[in-house]
Amino acid sequence: MAEPHGVSIEARQLRVGYGERDVLNGVDVPLPEGQITAIVGANACGKSTLLRTFARLLKPTAGSVLLDGAEIAHTPTRDVAKRLGFLPQSPVPPEGLTVEDLVHRGRFPHQKLGRRSSAEDKARVDWALNATGVHDLKDRPLDRLSGGQRQRAWIAMALAQDTPILLLDEPTTYLDLAHQLEVLDLLVDLNEQGRTIGIVLHDLNHACRYAHHLVALKRGEVYAAGAPDEIVDEVLVKQVFGLDSRVIPDPVTGTPMCVPIGRTVTRSATAS
Amino acid sequence: MSARVVAFAAAGVALAMLAGLLDIAQGQGDVPLGDVWSALFNRGESLNDALVLDIRLPRAAAGIVAGFALAGAAIILQAITRNPLAEPATLGLTAGGALAVTLVAAYATLAPGAPTIAVAFVGVAVGTALIGTMAAAGGGGVRLILAGMAVGLALAAGTAAVRLTKETETSGLFLWGAGSLLQNGWGPLTAGALIAAPALLATLLLTRSLDVAVLGEHTARALGQRAGLVQLASVTLAAVLTAVAVGLVGPIAFVGILAGGLARAARPKGHLQALLVALPWGAAILLAADVAGRVITGLDTETPAGVVCALIGAPVLVIVAKRLRGEVGQQLDTRASGARWRPRAALLAALLLPVAIIASLCLGEIDIGPGEVVKSIFGSGSPLGEIALESRAPRLAVALLGGACLAASGTVLQAAVRNPFAGPELAGVVGGASVGAFLVLLVYPDAPTLVLPFASFAGALLAMAAVLALAGGTSPTRLALIGLAVTAACSAVTMLMLLNAQPAAATAITWLIGSTYATSWADFRMLLVPAVILLPLVFLAVRRLDVLMLDDDLSRSLGLHTSRTRALLLAAGAALGAAAVAVCGAIAFVGLLAPHAARLLAGGNHRRSLPMAMVLGALLLGLADTVGRTVLAPTEIPSGLIVSLIGAPYLAVLLWRSRTA
């Protein structure tokens, strides 16, 4: 198994818009090599847009994304695909596909036209199936799996792509609590093997727990970036999410934990 | 009501009145304008008065009634399917009504008016029930529209077949079948109005329920709506209104989409206001189309309003598709599909092919034994065997290869636009080929026989190029919709050519249904050339098809040049379909069904499903050819008709099962 070598990726003065409206107004975001970076923010703050621009799926109107120092827009598609994997939010599986079929498709950037799958392809697919714990399900059709199993199958596909950088857009959405943690733990395992991971997360507490580096976006700009215990406090939660909260140390990990307050809680608390 | 809504509604009323007056002033018979005026107000007894009062006035009134009915049905259908492209024609409903009317007219006598509307209702109701259940289960989106259009094309093929077999009985339906406002007196119209009026009133009462129903079945239930009842009422009303329109003026497309779209542009608060805008616009559009049709070609060879509507509607559909952002109606398919790799069943299907070939060669006016067939193939059979083979082998070979090409084409197109209901029919291929073929058959009937396949191949490629150029290879949904638009425009053009060349129409209709009759080894060689070039290309690309099936973002991040690959594969797939259609005629269904059936046997990997689809396509068309030449011998049944007879129920089952998707 080739150990993933370090590949750097960063956004410089990145400006992205759909039509008239700018979604990102010139952000500088490096994804630290070998670390897990979580991108958080309120709805429509540009999190997914940032991730998709990193993955070369959106064209910046200004600024650039640099992959290993070279502008990603000028890098051939296959070269990008060998270094950077991307998993969109809840993709729709085509009908009649088994888990193994799906994971095999992750080998596409490494395969030559018309050539049969190589031994390395097979080894890599096996490894991805094992790493995500879906090896036992490999002959099962995707449409017969539970949400958590299916999500792991998609991650296995992205793993089979064998890239040093892995970007995931809200991989825990639609999963129950246990499956959410399972997916996040899997990402930590992958990161410990040397992968750089960029992930959009809804849950701030998960982000604080699992990410080394946090990027908080607010209306298309970086409000704060850094280690979670350095930047996450009540002011940040108020500014980024527009929510009053208490931030206390997580009793398990000691990372910041946000306890939202809301409007009516204090009323009933003072009343009783 | 906002000023905007009032303005839109008022503009619709004004336009409807203007178009209606023009329609009356311009209509049949040479009546001076002044006489029209006096006829309207004095109701005299002269010939001119009669022309105005009994021909022209009913025609304009038919435009109003049918326009109201189509717009009302569209508003209902768009609400319950939550799809702005839903309307009686795109959901295949008008085609169902037309088939029912044509069938009854062919085998019995059918009086215009209430009886026709009742028969049309039966045809429409079957379709609406299917659509209703699908929509109720949340299966909306472009998938529904593609399914509806596929059903519509299939039913139209059935109608054409009925017309062909009962040419004299159905000759009176020719203009009606293209969608014309022409009326003979007040009788049918009064009946139609009497049925439409209470239905429209009920629709007005239903609008409040529709406001809730658009939120989705579960939400509607939670809000206390008896969702099932509302759906039943909606579907029934839509069917009644559609039946009135079909009964009065024939199958007319796009009026509903246009009226519904204008209603949405008025930004109404709720469906009552939407309906109040849509109704006058429906009448205005239909009447304007009628006026335009007669301005274009003059009064003698009138262009039916249905053709004009299709020619106006197609570009509108293109514009809608181009403005579309993202995937409409793309949703997670949670239902377990039947698509699996089933090695034993697949092997069985593959083994069936040689058996079917030999069996087909045995059957015919002279039955010969299987041993004789094999001997004759190797050139050592009896003279009798060789003679039989001489006539059967080439057409069977064409059918097998044509079927395989259509199936390969369908497989590629379905993967490229990521839609199980795509096929050569919906990519503009069949439409373009028909225009090319009709040009030769109807306009230059003396051209040498070799010209026909080349003309239809060229037509197919042009139509496909138009689809690709307009869609830009970006979004699969957009491609599918633009394919539909081009197909609709092409069929309007072919309809126009048919109307203007009645004597030669039978040959053209035969071509339209698709036939392997009297094909020779020369035809086979003509098909072999593109097949030998294109099939290896498609086989080389199976892995790309696999990746393309996933998702645009994913396939791009896996290193595929998604747009370019899609455009190239679409071109190759469409060219394959075009080649088959050029030789065999517009055979429907093979390209749609063979890939689907192949997935049931071979699963979702194209490495397996592509060859399997080709085997099944060859089997299907080969079978159709054999049945067509033997069952009613010496009368020949067009193989396209047999494929449709097998395909239509299969498609219905497919839709029924995917209603929860």
mmCIF file of C-alpha atoms in Angstrom, chain B residues 40-301:
data_model
loop_
_atom_site.group_PDB
_atom_site.id
_atom_site.type_symbol
_atom_site.label_atom_id
_atom_site.label_comp_id
_atom_site.label_asym_id
_atom_site.label_seq_id
_atom_site.Cartn_x
_atom_site.Cartn_y
_atom_site.Cartn_z
ATOM 1 C CA LEU B 40 -73.131 38.083 -35.216
ATOM 2 C CA PHE B 41 -75.739 40.631 -34.273
ATOM 3 C CA ASN B 42 -78.640 40.066 -36.680
ATOM 4 C CA ARG B 43 -78.523 36.255 -36.848
ATOM 5 C CA GLY B 44 -79.894 36.180 -40.372
ATOM 6 C CA GLU B 45 -80.590 33.187 -42.590
ATOM 7 C CA SER B 46 -78.134 33.796 -45.428
ATOM 8 C CA LEU B 47 -75.265 31.426 -46.269
ATOM 9 C CA ASN B 48 -72.775 33.895 -44.868
ATOM 10 C CA ASP B 49 -74.722 34.110 -41.651
ATOM 11 C CA ALA B 50 -74.788 30.338 -41.406
ATOM 12 C CA LEU B 51 -71.044 30.134 -42.059
ATOM 13 C CA VAL B 52 -70.335 32.591 -39.311
ATOM 14 C CA LEU B 53 -72.854 31.297 -36.824
ATOM 15 C CA ASP B 54 -72.463 27.547 -37.329
ATOM 16 C CA ILE B 55 -68.829 27.137 -38.384
ATOM 17 C CA ARG B 56 -66.771 30.089 -37.280
ATOM 18 C CA LEU B 57 -68.410 30.892 -33.978
ATOM 19 C CA PRO B 58 -68.347 27.295 -32.719
ATOM 20 C CA ARG B 59 -64.702 27.095 -33.737
ATOM 21 C CA ALA B 60 -63.783 30.115 -31.636
ATOM 22 C CA ALA B 61 -65.964 28.845 -28.805
ATOM 23 C CA ALA B 62 -64.201 25.477 -29.012
ATOM 24 C CA GLY B 63 -60.926 27.342 -28.589
ATOM 25 C CA ILE B 64 -62.240 28.941 -25.414
ATOM 26 C CA VAL B 65 -63.694 25.754 -23.931
ATOM 27 C CA ALA B 66 -60.666 23.606 -24.808
ATOM 28 C CA GLY B 67 -58.253 26.334 -23.732
ATOM 29 C CA PHE B 68 -59.991 26.615 -20.368
ATOM 30 C CA ALA B 69 -60.042 22.845 -19.990
ATOM 31 C CA LEU B 70 -56.343 22.408 -20.852
ATOM 32 C CA ALA B 71 -55.254 25.261 -18.593
ATOM 33 C CA GLY B 72 -57.423 24.022 -15.720
ATOM 34 C CA ALA B 73 -56.134 20.465 -16.080
ATOM 35 C CA ALA B 74 -52.563 21.749 -16.189
ATOM 36 C CA ILE B 75 -52.969 23.775 -12.986
ATOM 37 C CA ILE B 76 -54.304 20.706 -11.188
ATOM 38 C CA LEU B 77 -51.655 18.378 -12.560
ATOM 39 C CA GLN B 78 -48.850 20.815 -11.823
ATOM 40 C CA ALA B 79 -50.068 21.096 -8.244
ATOM 41 C CA ILE B 80 -50.416 17.404 -7.486
ATOM 42 C CA THR B 81 -47.171 16.418 -9.217
ATOM 43 C CA ARG B 82 -45.421 19.555 -7.931
ATOM 44 C CA ASN B 83 -43.884 19.888 -11.348
ATOM 45 C CA PRO B 84 -44.103 22.989 -13.554
ATOM 46 C CA LEU B 85 -43.818 20.885 -16.701
ATOM 47 C CA ALA B 86 -46.829 18.727 -15.942
ATOM 48 C CA GLU B 87 -49.806 19.074 -18.269
ATOM 49 C CA PRO B 88 -52.166 16.705 -20.076
ATOM 50 C CA ALA B 89 -49.792 16.152 -23.011
ATOM 51 C CA THR B 90 -46.462 15.799 -21.211
ATOM 52 C CA LEU B 91 -47.980 13.207 -18.919
ATOM 53 C CA GLY B 92 -49.195 11.170 -21.880
ATOM 54 C CA LEU B 93 -52.866 11.780 -21.091
ATOM 55 C CA THR B 94 -53.966 13.394 -24.347
ATOM 56 C CA ALA B 95 -52.313 10.557 -26.253
ATOM 57 C CA GLY B 96 -54.293 8.047 -24.196
ATOM 58 C CA GLY B 97 -57.522 9.853 -24.988
ATOM 59 C CA ALA B 98 -56.642 10.052 -28.673
ATOM 60 C CA LEU B 99 -55.887 6.331 -28.823
ATOM 61 C CA ALA B 100 -59.195 5.449 -27.173
ATOM 62 C CA VAL B 101 -61.155 7.666 -29.570
ATOM 63 C CA THR B 102 -59.287 6.353 -32.623
ATOM 64 C CA LEU B 103 -59.792 2.737 -31.538
ATOM 65 C CA VAL B 104 -63.517 3.115 -31.027
ATOM 66 C CA ALA B 105 -63.910 5.125 -34.223
ATOM 67 C CA ALA B 106 -62.043 2.435 -36.156
ATOM 68 C CA TYR B 107 -64.182 -0.478 -35.002
ATOM 69 C CA ALA B 108 -67.537 1.198 -34.329
ATOM 70 C CA THR B 109 -69.237 4.461 -35.122
ATOM 71 C CA LEU B 110 -68.521 7.249 -32.706
ATOM 72 C CA ALA B 111 -70.655 10.379 -32.650
ATOM 73 C CA PRO B 112 -68.836 13.627 -31.875
ATOM 74 C CA GLY B 113 -69.659 15.428 -28.651
ATOM 75 C CA ALA B 114 -70.524 13.647 -25.431
ATOM 76 C CA PRO B 115 -69.849 10.085 -26.692
ATOM 77 C CA THR B 116 -66.397 11.064 -27.962
ATOM 78 C CA ILE B 117 -65.645 12.849 -24.728
ATOM 79 C CA ALA B 118 -66.752 9.805 -22.745
ATOM 80 C CA VAL B 119 -64.499 7.516 -24.765
ATOM 81 C CA ALA B 120 -61.613 9.957 -24.434
ATOM 82 C CA PHE B 121 -62.227 10.032 -20.691
ATOM 83 C CA VAL B 122 -61.687 6.265 -20.501
ATOM 84 C CA GLY B 123 -58.357 6.607 -22.289
ATOM 85 C CA VAL B 124 -57.302 9.586 -20.204
ATOM 86 C CA ALA B 125 -58.424 8.080 -16.890
ATOM 87 C CA VAL B 126 -56.146 5.051 -17.141
ATOM 88 C CA GLY B 127 -53.171 7.348 -17.601
ATOM 89 C CA THR B 128 -54.205 9.764 -14.863
ATOM 90 C CA ALA B 129 -54.661 6.961 -12.358
ATOM 91 C CA LEU B 130 -51.116 5.824 -12.999
ATOM 92 C CA ILE B 131 -49.721 9.347 -12.818
ATOM 93 C CA GLY B 132 -51.782 10.090 -9.716
ATOM 94 C CA THR B 133 -50.446 7.128 -7.777
ATOM 95 C CA MET B 134 -46.912 7.945 -8.839
ATOM 96 C CA ALA B 135 -47.281 11.559 -7.823
ATOM 97 C CA ALA B 136 -49.014 10.671 -4.577
ATOM 98 C CA ALA B 137 -46.037 8.589 -3.579
ATOM 99 C CA GLY B 138 -43.783 11.577 -4.204
ATOM 100 C CA GLY B 139 -42.346 10.433 -7.522
ATOM 101 C CA GLY B 140 -42.403 13.779 -9.248
ATOM 102 C CA GLY B 141 -39.645 15.534 -11.074
ATOM 103 C CA VAL B 142 -38.347 15.171 -14.565
ATOM 104 C CA ARG B 143 -38.502 11.429 -14.244
ATOM 105 C CA LEU B 144 -42.279 11.652 -14.218
ATOM 106 C CA ILE B 145 -42.286 13.877 -17.295
ATOM 107 C CA LEU B 146 -39.959 11.564 -19.192
ATOM 108 C CA ALA B 147 -42.102 8.623 -18.207
ATOM 109 C CA GLY B 148 -45.224 10.469 -19.315
ATOM 110 C CA MET B 149 -43.687 11.468 -22.627
ATOM 111 C CA ALA B 150 -42.529 7.890 -23.206
ATOM 112 C CA VAL B 151 -46.049 6.652 -22.556
ATOM 113 C CA GLY B 152 -47.388 9.378 -24.831
ATOM 114 C CA LEU B 153 -45.049 8.414 -27.690
ATOM 115 C CA ALA B 154 -45.973 4.775 -27.244
ATOM 116 C CA LEU B 155 -49.675 5.513 -27.305
ATOM 117 C CA ALA B 156 -49.230 7.741 -30.347
ATOM 118 C CA ALA B 157 -47.505 4.826 -32.099
ATOM 119 C CA GLY B 158 -50.519 2.706 -31.204
ATOM 120 C CA THR B 159 -52.851 5.353 -32.628
ATOM 121 C CA ALA B 160 -50.828 5.472 -35.837
ATOM 122 C CA ALA B 161 -51.023 1.686 -36.098
ATOM 123 C CA VAL B 162 -54.801 1.690 -35.682
ATOM 124 C CA ARG B 163 -55.064 4.374 -38.351
ATOM 125 C CA LEU B 164 -52.922 2.353 -40.701
ATOM 126 C CA THR B 165 -54.979 -0.824 -40.349
ATOM 127 C CA LYS B 166 -58.325 0.990 -40.543
ATOM 128 C CA GLU B 167 -57.436 3.724 -42.958
ATOM 129 C CA THR B 168 -60.904 4.430 -44.369
ATOM 130 C CA GLU B 169 -62.742 4.240 -41.057
ATOM 131 C CA THR B 170 -60.407 6.712 -39.373
ATOM 132 C CA SER B 171 -59.858 9.093 -42.292
ATOM 133 C CA GLY B 172 -62.264 11.582 -40.690
ATOM 134 C CA LEU B 173 -59.987 11.817 -37.673
ATOM 135 C CA PHE B 174 -56.956 12.983 -39.620
ATOM 136 C CA LEU B 175 -57.159 16.684 -38.850
ATOM 137 C CA TRP B 176 -58.499 16.061 -35.355
ATOM 138 C CA GLY B 177 -55.568 13.765 -34.642
ATOM 139 C CA ALA B 178 -53.197 16.668 -35.227
ATOM 140 C CA GLY B 179 -55.188 18.899 -32.897
ATOM 141 C CA SER B 180 -57.571 21.218 -34.725
ATOM 142 C CA LEU B 181 -60.280 23.569 -33.506
ATOM 143 C CA LEU B 182 -62.450 22.788 -36.554
ATOM 144 C CA GLN B 183 -66.096 22.275 -35.561
ATOM 145 C CA ASN B 184 -69.192 21.325 -37.547
ATOM 146 C CA GLY B 185 -71.997 23.040 -35.719
ATOM 147 C CA TRP B 186 -72.834 23.534 -32.102
ATOM 148 C CA GLY B 187 -73.750 20.009 -30.969
ATOM 149 C CA PRO B 188 -70.411 18.593 -29.767
ATOM 150 C CA LEU B 189 -69.387 21.975 -28.458
ATOM 151 C CA THR B 190 -72.474 22.403 -26.294
ATOM 152 C CA ALA B 191 -71.921 18.940 -24.854
ATOM 153 C CA GLY B 192 -68.290 19.766 -24.160
ATOM 154 C CA ALA B 193 -69.179 23.072 -22.508
ATOM 155 C CA LEU B 194 -71.835 21.423 -20.382
ATOM 156 C CA ILE B 195 -69.294 18.890 -19.115
ATOM 157 C CA ALA B 196 -66.449 21.379 -18.715
ATOM 158 C CA ALA B 197 -68.418 24.040 -16.824
ATOM 159 C CA PRO B 198 -69.176 22.003 -13.676
ATOM 160 C CA ALA B 199 -65.674 20.515 -13.790
ATOM 161 C CA LEU B 200 -64.133 23.985 -13.880
ATOM 162 C CA LEU B 201 -66.413 25.123 -11.077
ATOM 163 C CA ALA B 202 -65.320 22.146 -8.998
ATOM 164 C CA THR B 203 -61.712 22.993 -9.806
ATOM 165 C CA LEU B 204 -62.252 26.493 -8.457
ATOM 166 C CA LEU B 205 -63.567 24.966 -5.243
ATOM 167 C CA LEU B 206 -60.633 22.586 -5.145
ATOM 168 C CA THR B 207 -57.980 25.318 -5.297
ATOM 169 C CA ARG B 208 -57.835 25.787 -1.531
ATOM 170 C CA SER B 209 -57.117 22.104 -1.089
ATOM 171 C CA LEU B 210 -54.462 22.289 -3.791
ATOM 172 C CA ASP B 211 -52.715 25.028 -1.829
ATOM 173 C CA VAL B 212 -52.205 22.498 0.927
ATOM 174 C CA ALA B 213 -51.627 19.514 -1.345
ATOM 175 C CA VAL B 214 -48.534 21.116 -2.915
ATOM 176 C CA LEU B 215 -46.805 20.837 0.433
ATOM 177 C CA GLY B 216 -46.621 17.087 -0.064
ATOM 178 C CA GLU B 217 -48.859 14.255 1.021
ATOM 179 C CA HIS B 218 -47.527 13.863 4.544
ATOM 180 C CA THR B 219 -47.597 17.549 5.339
ATOM 181 C CA ALA B 220 -51.075 17.834 3.864
ATOM 182 C CA ARG B 221 -52.278 14.984 6.052
ATOM 183 C CA ALA B 222 -50.679 16.579 9.076
ATOM 184 C CA LEU B 223 -52.559 19.782 8.252
ATOM 185 C CA GLY B 224 -55.770 17.818 8.444
ATOM 186 C CA GLN B 225 -56.375 17.318 4.756
ATOM 187 C CA ARG B 226 -57.868 14.069 3.578
ATOM 188 C CA ALA B 227 -55.069 13.741 1.092
ATOM 189 C CA GLY B 228 -56.401 10.643 -0.627
ATOM 190 C CA LEU B 229 -59.742 12.271 -1.308
ATOM 191 C CA VAL B 230 -58.137 15.439 -2.632
ATOM 192 C CA GLN B 231 -55.895 13.437 -4.919
ATOM 193 C CA LEU B 232 -58.808 11.420 -6.221
ATOM 194 C CA ALA B 233 -60.834 14.570 -6.842
ATOM 195 C CA SER B 234 -57.883 16.327 -8.511
ATOM 196 C CA VAL B 235 -57.070 13.419 -10.761
ATOM 197 C CA THR B 236 -60.713 12.941 -11.734
ATOM 198 C CA LEU B 237 -61.193 16.614 -12.556
ATOM 199 C CA ALA B 238 -57.968 16.724 -14.545
ATOM 200 C CA ALA B 239 -59.117 13.668 -16.482
ATOM 201 C CA VAL B 240 -62.551 15.134 -17.208
ATOM 202 C CA LEU B 241 -61.082 18.427 -18.400
ATOM 203 C CA THR B 242 -58.491 16.675 -20.537
ATOM 204 C CA ALA B 243 -61.167 14.449 -22.044
ATOM 205 C CA VAL B 244 -63.260 17.479 -22.995
ATOM 206 C CA ALA B 245 -60.276 19.080 -24.712
ATOM 207 C CA VAL B 246 -59.293 15.875 -26.521
ATOM 208 C CA GLY B 247 -62.873 15.179 -27.531
ATOM 209 C CA LEU B 248 -63.385 18.647 -28.963
ATOM 210 C CA VAL B 249 -60.065 19.544 -30.533
ATOM 211 C CA GLY B 250 -57.835 16.468 -30.403
ATOM 212 C CA PRO B 251 -54.511 16.002 -28.614
ATOM 213 C CA ILE B 252 -52.897 19.424 -28.206
ATOM 214 C CA ALA B 253 -49.667 19.891 -26.289
ATOM 215 C CA PHE B 254 -48.002 22.789 -24.495
ATOM 216 C CA VAL B 255 -51.081 24.984 -23.954
ATOM 217 C CA GLY B 256 -51.145 23.818 -20.323
ATOM 218 C CA ILE B 257 -47.433 24.362 -19.738
ATOM 219 C CA LEU B 258 -47.586 27.839 -21.224
ATOM 220 C CA ALA B 259 -50.724 28.892 -19.352
ATOM 221 C CA GLY B 260 -49.422 27.427 -16.104
ATOM 222 C CA GLY B 261 -46.067 29.122 -16.584
ATOM 223 C CA LEU B 262 -47.709 32.504 -17.193
ATOM 224 C CA ALA B 263 -49.820 31.972 -14.094
ATOM 225 C CA ARG B 264 -46.680 31.373 -12.045
ATOM 226 C CA ALA B 265 -45.028 34.432 -13.568
ATOM 227 C CA ALA B 266 -47.923 36.503 -12.193
ATOM 228 C CA ARG B 267 -46.810 35.402 -8.703
ATOM 229 C CA PRO B 268 -50.309 34.476 -7.546
ATOM 230 C CA LYS B 269 -51.184 33.890 -3.917
ATOM 231 C CA GLY B 270 -52.507 30.379 -4.102
ATOM 232 C CA HIS B 271 -54.111 28.282 -6.763
ATOM 233 C CA LEU B 272 -57.346 30.238 -7.081
ATOM 234 C CA GLN B 273 -55.464 33.236 -8.425
ATOM 235 C CA ALA B 274 -53.250 30.991 -10.528
ATOM 236 C CA LEU B 275 -56.324 29.465 -12.093
ATOM 237 C CA LEU B 276 -57.856 32.870 -12.789
ATOM 238 C CA VAL B 277 -54.738 33.844 -14.725
ATOM 239 C CA ALA B 278 -54.253 30.493 -16.448
ATOM 240 C CA LEU B 279 -57.801 30.049 -17.791
ATOM 241 C CA PRO B 280 -57.978 33.141 -20.045
ATOM 242 C CA TRP B 281 -54.408 32.565 -21.164
ATOM 243 C CA GLY B 282 -55.222 28.973 -22.105
ATOM 244 C CA ALA B 283 -58.008 30.220 -24.372
ATOM 245 C CA ALA B 284 -55.835 33.057 -25.700
ATOM 246 C CA ILE B 285 -52.957 30.725 -26.608
ATOM 247 C CA LEU B 286 -55.165 28.168 -28.312
ATOM 248 C CA LEU B 287 -57.080 30.781 -30.315
ATOM 249 C CA ALA B 288 -53.903 32.629 -31.256
ATOM 250 C CA ALA B 289 -52.407 29.329 -32.422
ATOM 251 C CA ASP B 290 -55.478 28.734 -34.556
ATOM 252 C CA VAL B 291 -55.253 32.194 -36.112
ATOM 253 C CA ALA B 292 -51.510 31.787 -36.675
ATOM 254 C CA GLY B 293 -51.978 28.385 -38.262
ATOM 255 C CA ARG B 294 -54.284 29.783 -40.867
ATOM 256 C CA VAL B 295 -52.137 32.838 -41.482
ATOM 257 C CA ILE B 296 -49.086 30.652 -42.138
ATOM 258 C CA THR B 297 -50.527 28.271 -44.710
ATOM 259 C CA GLY B 298 -53.772 29.872 -45.783
ATOM 260 C CA LEU B 299 -57.279 28.596 -45.216
ATOM 261 C CA ASP B 300 -57.290 25.654 -47.622
ATOM 262 C CA THR B 301 -54.368 23.690 -46.216
#
